[in-house]
Tab-separated table of C-alpha atoms and ligand atoms in Angstrom:
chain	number	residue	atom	x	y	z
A	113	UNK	CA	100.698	31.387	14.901
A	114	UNK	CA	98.116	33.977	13.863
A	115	UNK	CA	96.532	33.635	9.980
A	116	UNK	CA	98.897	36.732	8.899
A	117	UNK	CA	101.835	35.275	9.762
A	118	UNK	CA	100.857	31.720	8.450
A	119	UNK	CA	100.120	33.237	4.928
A	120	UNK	CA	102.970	35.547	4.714
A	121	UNK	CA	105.275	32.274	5.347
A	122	UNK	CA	103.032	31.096	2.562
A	123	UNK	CA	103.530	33.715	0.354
A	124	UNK	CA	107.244	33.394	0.455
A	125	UNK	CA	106.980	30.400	-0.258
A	126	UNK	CA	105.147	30.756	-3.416
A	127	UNK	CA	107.424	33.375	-4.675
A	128	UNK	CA	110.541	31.047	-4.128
A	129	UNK	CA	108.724	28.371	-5.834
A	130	UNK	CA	107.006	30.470	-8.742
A	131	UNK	CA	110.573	32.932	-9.275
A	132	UNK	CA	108.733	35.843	-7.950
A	133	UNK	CA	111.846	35.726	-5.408
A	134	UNK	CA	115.172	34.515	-6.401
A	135	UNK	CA	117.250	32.822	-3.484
A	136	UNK	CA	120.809	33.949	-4.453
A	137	UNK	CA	123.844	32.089	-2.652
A	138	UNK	CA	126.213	34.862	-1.429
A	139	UNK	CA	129.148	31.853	-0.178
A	140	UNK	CA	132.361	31.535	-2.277
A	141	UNK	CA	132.959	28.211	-2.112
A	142	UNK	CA	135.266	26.513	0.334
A	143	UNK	CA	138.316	24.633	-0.565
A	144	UNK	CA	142.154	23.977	-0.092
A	145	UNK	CA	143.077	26.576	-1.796
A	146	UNK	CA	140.263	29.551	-0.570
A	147	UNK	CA	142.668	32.491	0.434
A	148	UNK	CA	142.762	32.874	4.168
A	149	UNK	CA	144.977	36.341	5.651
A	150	UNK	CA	148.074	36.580	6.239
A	151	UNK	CA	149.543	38.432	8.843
A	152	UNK	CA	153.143	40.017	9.377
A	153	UNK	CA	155.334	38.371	12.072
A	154	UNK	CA	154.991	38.179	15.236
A	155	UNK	CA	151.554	37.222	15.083
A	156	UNK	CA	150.457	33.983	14.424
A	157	UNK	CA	147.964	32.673	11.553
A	158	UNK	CA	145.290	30.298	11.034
A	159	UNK	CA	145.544	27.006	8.747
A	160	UNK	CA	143.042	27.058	5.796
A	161	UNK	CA	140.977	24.138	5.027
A	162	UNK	CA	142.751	20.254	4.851
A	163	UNK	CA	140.717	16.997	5.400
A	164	UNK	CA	142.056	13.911	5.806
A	165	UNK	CA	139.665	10.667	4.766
A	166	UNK	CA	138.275	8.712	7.293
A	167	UNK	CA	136.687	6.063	5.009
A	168	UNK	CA	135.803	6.074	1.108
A	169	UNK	CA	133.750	3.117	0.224
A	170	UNK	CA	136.460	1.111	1.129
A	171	UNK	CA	137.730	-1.293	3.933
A	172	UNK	CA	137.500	1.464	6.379
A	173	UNK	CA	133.602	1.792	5.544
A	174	UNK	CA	132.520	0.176	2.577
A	175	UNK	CA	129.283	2.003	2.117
A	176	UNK	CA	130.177	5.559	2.710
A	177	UNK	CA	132.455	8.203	2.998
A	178	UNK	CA	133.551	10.841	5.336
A	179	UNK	CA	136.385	13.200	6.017
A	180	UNK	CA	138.136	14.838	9.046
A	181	UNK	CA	138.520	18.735	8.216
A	182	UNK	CA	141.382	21.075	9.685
A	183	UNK	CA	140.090	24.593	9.522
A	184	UNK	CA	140.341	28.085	11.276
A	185	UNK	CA	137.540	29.755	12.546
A	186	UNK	CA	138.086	32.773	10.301
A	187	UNK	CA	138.205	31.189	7.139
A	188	UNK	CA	136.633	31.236	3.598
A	189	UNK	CA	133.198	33.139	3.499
A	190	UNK	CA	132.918	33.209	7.179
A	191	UNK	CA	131.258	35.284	10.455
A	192	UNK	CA	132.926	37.379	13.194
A	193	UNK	CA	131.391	36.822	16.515
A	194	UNK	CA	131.879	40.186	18.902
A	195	UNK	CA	134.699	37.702	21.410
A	196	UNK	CA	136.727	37.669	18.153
A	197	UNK	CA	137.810	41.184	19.114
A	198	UNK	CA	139.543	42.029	22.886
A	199	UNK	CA	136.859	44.953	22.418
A	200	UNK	CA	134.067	42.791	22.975
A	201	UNK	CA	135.770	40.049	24.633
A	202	UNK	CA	132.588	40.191	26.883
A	203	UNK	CA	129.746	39.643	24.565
A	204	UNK	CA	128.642	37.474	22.280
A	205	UNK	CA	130.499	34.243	21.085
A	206	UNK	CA	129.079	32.550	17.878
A	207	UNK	CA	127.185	29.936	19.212
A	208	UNK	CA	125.384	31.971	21.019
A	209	UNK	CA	124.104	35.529	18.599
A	210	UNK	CA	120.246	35.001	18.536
A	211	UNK	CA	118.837	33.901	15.384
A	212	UNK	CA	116.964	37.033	14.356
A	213	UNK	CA	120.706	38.779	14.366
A	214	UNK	CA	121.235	36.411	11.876
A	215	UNK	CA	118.656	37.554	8.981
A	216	UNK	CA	118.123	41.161	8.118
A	217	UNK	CA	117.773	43.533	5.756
A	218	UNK	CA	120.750	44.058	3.550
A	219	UNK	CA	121.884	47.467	2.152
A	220	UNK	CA	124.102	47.433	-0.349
A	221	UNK	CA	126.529	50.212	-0.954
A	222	UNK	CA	128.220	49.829	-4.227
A	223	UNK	CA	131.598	51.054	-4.375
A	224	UNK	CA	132.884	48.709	-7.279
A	225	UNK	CA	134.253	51.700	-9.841
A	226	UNK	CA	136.094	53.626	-6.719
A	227	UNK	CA	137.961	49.917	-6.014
A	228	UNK	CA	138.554	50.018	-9.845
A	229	UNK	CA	141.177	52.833	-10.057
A	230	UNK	CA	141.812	52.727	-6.117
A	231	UNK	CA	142.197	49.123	-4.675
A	232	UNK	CA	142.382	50.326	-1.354
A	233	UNK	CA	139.131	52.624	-1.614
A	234	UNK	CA	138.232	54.059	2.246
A	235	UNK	CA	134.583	54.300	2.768
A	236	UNK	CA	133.656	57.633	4.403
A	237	UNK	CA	131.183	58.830	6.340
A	238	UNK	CA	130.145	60.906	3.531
A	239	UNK	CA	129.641	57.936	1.309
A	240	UNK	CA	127.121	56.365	4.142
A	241	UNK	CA	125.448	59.716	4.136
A	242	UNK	CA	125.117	60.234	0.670
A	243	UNK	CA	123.600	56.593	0.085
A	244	UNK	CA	121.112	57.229	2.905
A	245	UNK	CA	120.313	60.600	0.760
A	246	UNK	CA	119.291	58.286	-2.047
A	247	UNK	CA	117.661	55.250	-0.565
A	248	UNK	CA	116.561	56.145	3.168
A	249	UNK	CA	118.029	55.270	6.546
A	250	UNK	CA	119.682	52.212	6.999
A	251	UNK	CA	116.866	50.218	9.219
A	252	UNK	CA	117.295	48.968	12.403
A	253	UNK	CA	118.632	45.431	12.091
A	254	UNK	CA	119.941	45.653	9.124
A	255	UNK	CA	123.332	44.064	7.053
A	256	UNK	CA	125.089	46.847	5.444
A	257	UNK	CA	127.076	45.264	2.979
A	258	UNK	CA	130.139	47.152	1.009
A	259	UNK	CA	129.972	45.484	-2.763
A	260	UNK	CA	133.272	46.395	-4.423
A	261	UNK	CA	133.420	43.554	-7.182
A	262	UNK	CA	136.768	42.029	-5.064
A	263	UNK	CA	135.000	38.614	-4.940
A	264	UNK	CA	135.741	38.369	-8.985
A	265	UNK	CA	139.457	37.673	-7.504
A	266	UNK	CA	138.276	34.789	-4.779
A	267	UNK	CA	140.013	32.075	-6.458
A	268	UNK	CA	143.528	33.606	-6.428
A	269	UNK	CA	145.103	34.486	-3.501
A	270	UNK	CA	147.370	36.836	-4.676
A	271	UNK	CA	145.102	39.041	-6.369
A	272	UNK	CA	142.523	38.614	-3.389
A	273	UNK	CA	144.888	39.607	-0.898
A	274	UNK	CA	146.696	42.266	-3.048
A	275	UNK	CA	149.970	42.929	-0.990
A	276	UNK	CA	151.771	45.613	-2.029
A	277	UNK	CA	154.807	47.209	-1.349
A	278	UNK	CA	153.357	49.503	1.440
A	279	UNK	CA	151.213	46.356	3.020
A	280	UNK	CA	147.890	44.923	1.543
A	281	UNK	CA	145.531	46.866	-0.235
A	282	UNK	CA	142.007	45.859	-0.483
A	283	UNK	CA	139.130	48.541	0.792
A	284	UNK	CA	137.177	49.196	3.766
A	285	UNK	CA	135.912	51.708	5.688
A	286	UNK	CA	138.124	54.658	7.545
A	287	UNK	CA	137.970	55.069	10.774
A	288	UNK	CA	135.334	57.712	11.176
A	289	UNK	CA	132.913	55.281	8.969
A	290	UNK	CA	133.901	52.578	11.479
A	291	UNK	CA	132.841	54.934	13.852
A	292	UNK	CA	129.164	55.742	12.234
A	293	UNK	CA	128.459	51.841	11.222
A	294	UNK	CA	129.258	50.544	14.932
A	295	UNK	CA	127.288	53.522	17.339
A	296	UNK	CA	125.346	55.467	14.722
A	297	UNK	CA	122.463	52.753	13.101
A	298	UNK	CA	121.583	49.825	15.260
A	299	UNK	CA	122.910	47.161	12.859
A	300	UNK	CA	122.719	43.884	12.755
A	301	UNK	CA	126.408	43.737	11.067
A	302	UNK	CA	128.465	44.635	8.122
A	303	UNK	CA	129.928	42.751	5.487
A	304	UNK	CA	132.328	42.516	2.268
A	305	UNK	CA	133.824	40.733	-0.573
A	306	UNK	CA	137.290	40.754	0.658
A	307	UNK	CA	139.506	38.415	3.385
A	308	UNK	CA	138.711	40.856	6.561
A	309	UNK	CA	136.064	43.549	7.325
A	310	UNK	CA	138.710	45.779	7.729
A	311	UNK	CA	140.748	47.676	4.987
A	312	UNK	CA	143.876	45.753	4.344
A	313	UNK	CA	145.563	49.192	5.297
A	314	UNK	CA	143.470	49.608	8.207
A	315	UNK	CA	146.376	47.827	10.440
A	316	UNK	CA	148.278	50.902	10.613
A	317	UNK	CA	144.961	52.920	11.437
A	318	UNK	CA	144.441	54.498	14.921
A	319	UNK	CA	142.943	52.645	16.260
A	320	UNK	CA	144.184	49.320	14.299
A	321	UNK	CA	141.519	47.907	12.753
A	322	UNK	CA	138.948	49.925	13.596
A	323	UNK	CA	135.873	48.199	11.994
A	324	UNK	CA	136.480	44.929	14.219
A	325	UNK	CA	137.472	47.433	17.034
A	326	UNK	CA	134.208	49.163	17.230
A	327	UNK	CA	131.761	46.848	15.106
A	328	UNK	CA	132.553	43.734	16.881
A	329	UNK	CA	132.834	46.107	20.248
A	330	UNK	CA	129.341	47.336	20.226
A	331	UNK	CA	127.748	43.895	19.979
A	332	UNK	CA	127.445	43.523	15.688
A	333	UNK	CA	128.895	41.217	13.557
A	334	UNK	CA	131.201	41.018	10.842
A	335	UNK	CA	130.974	38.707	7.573
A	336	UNK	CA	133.479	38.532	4.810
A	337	UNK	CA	134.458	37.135	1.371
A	338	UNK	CA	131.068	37.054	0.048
A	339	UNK	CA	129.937	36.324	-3.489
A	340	UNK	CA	127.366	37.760	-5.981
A	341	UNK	CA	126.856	41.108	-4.205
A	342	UNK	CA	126.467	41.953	-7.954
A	343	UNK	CA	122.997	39.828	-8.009
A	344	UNK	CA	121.508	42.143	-4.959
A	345	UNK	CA	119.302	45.191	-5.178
A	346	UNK	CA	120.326	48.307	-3.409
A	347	UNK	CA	117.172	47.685	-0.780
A	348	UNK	CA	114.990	45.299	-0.777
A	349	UNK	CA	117.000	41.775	0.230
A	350	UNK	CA	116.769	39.850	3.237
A	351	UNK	CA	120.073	38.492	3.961
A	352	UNK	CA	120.127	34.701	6.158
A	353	UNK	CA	123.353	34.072	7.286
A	354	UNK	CA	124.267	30.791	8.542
A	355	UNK	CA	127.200	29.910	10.795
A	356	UNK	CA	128.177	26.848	12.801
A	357	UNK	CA	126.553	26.857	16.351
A	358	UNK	CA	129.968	26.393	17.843
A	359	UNK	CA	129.860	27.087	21.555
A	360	UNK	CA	132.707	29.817	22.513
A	361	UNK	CA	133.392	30.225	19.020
A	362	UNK	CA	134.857	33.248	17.796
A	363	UNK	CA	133.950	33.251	14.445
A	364	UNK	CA	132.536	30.263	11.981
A	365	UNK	CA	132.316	29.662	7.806
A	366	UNK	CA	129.097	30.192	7.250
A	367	UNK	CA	126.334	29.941	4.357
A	368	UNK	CA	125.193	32.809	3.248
A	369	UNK	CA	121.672	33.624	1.295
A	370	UNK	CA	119.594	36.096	0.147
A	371	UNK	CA	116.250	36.499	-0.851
A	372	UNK	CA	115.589	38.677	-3.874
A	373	UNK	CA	113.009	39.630	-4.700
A	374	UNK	CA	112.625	39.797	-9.284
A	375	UNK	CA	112.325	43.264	-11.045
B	91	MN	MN1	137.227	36.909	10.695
């Protein structure tokens, strides 16, 4: 390792430890009752999170404790891997996206007062182009993240998945901003506050879902239900996501972090 890179390492590390740069959890946190989606018949679901004890300081092991957990793939604050979508069935499953597609710049485009009068707000094309107007082109690599303030309803399901009448409604991008964030930047991947990446309308979109469709189709990555997109600068973060290294795993919880660095 050359001198540069030692001391930026260094550097970091100083601003972690001296506040300069504030590392800012971006996880909800995981339990029983963390909403998971729900779709319409015939498909099938995934199971939330349930563990079982294997011992608690007890007969069973008298010095420790340990659980057995029951969870989907897709659940809680959590990553899509490309095989999670018949689109890109062939690429990459989560054990095996490298490591640098895993940390990135993150780009926040703040949509929180459009989700306030319309819960189902659809992210155009416009929007992207309008907040690259403002702050420059989305870089290479980066995590383009969609802050809408949803993750204030993360601890109750029925206000986090928000189905209406017509079907859920929860926002996302349309299908023409699908389009732009899958084939028009070279992203790392894209990610919300809410249960999918997709709109909760988007299942009636042509084509259905068309954020996993093309996103998860041109070799990015999805992450959802994240927390305290409120505590991130427009530009300026580096996001570290953190998922299981599950072999042929189509998606994984993960941690999620950023570093930020203080105004
Ligand atoms: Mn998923």
């Amino acid at each position: 390792m050359s001198s540069i890179e030692t001391s930026t390492v260094a550097a970091l590390l100083d601003a972690i430890a001296g506040g300069g740069v504030e590392v800012v959890d971006l996880t909800q946190p995981l339990t029983e009752s963390t909403p998971v989606i729900k779709l319409p018949p015939p498909f099938a679901n995934t199971p939330g999170l349930t563990r079982t004890e294997i011992s608690r300081y007890d007969d069973r092991g008298p010095a420790w404790a340990w659980y057995t957990l029951t969870i989907g793939e897709h659940v809680g604050t959590h990553l899509d891997a490309p095989i999670h979508w018949v689109t890109g069935k062939d690429g990459a499953d989560v054990g095996s996206i490298g490591p640098s597609q895993l940390i990135g710049p993150a780009c926040v485009i703040d949509k929180t007062a459009e989700t306030e009068s319309t819960p189902g707000y659809l992210l155009t094309v416009a929007d992207l182009e309008a907040w690259e107007a403002e702050n420059g082109r989305v870089p290479d690599g980066a995590w383009v993240l969609l802050k809408t303030g949803w993750g204030s309803r993360a601890q109750d399901e029925a206000a986090f998945l928000n189905v209406r009448e017509n079907g859920p409604e929860t926002p996302g991008p349309d299908v023409e901003a699908s389009r732009w964030l899958a084939h028009e930047r070279n992203l790392s991947g894209f990610g919300v506050e809410t249960v999918g990446i997709d709109a909760g309308a988007a299942g009636g979109f042509d084509p259905p879902f068309p954020l996993h469709n093309f996103l998860l189709g041109a070799g990015r990555l999805g992450l959802t239900q994240l927390a305290n997109l409120d505590r991130l600068p427009v530009t300026g973060a580096l996001l570290v996501v953190s998922p299981l290294r599950l072999v042929g795993g189509t998606g994984s919880p993960s941690r999620v972090f950023a570093f930020v660095p203080r105004r």
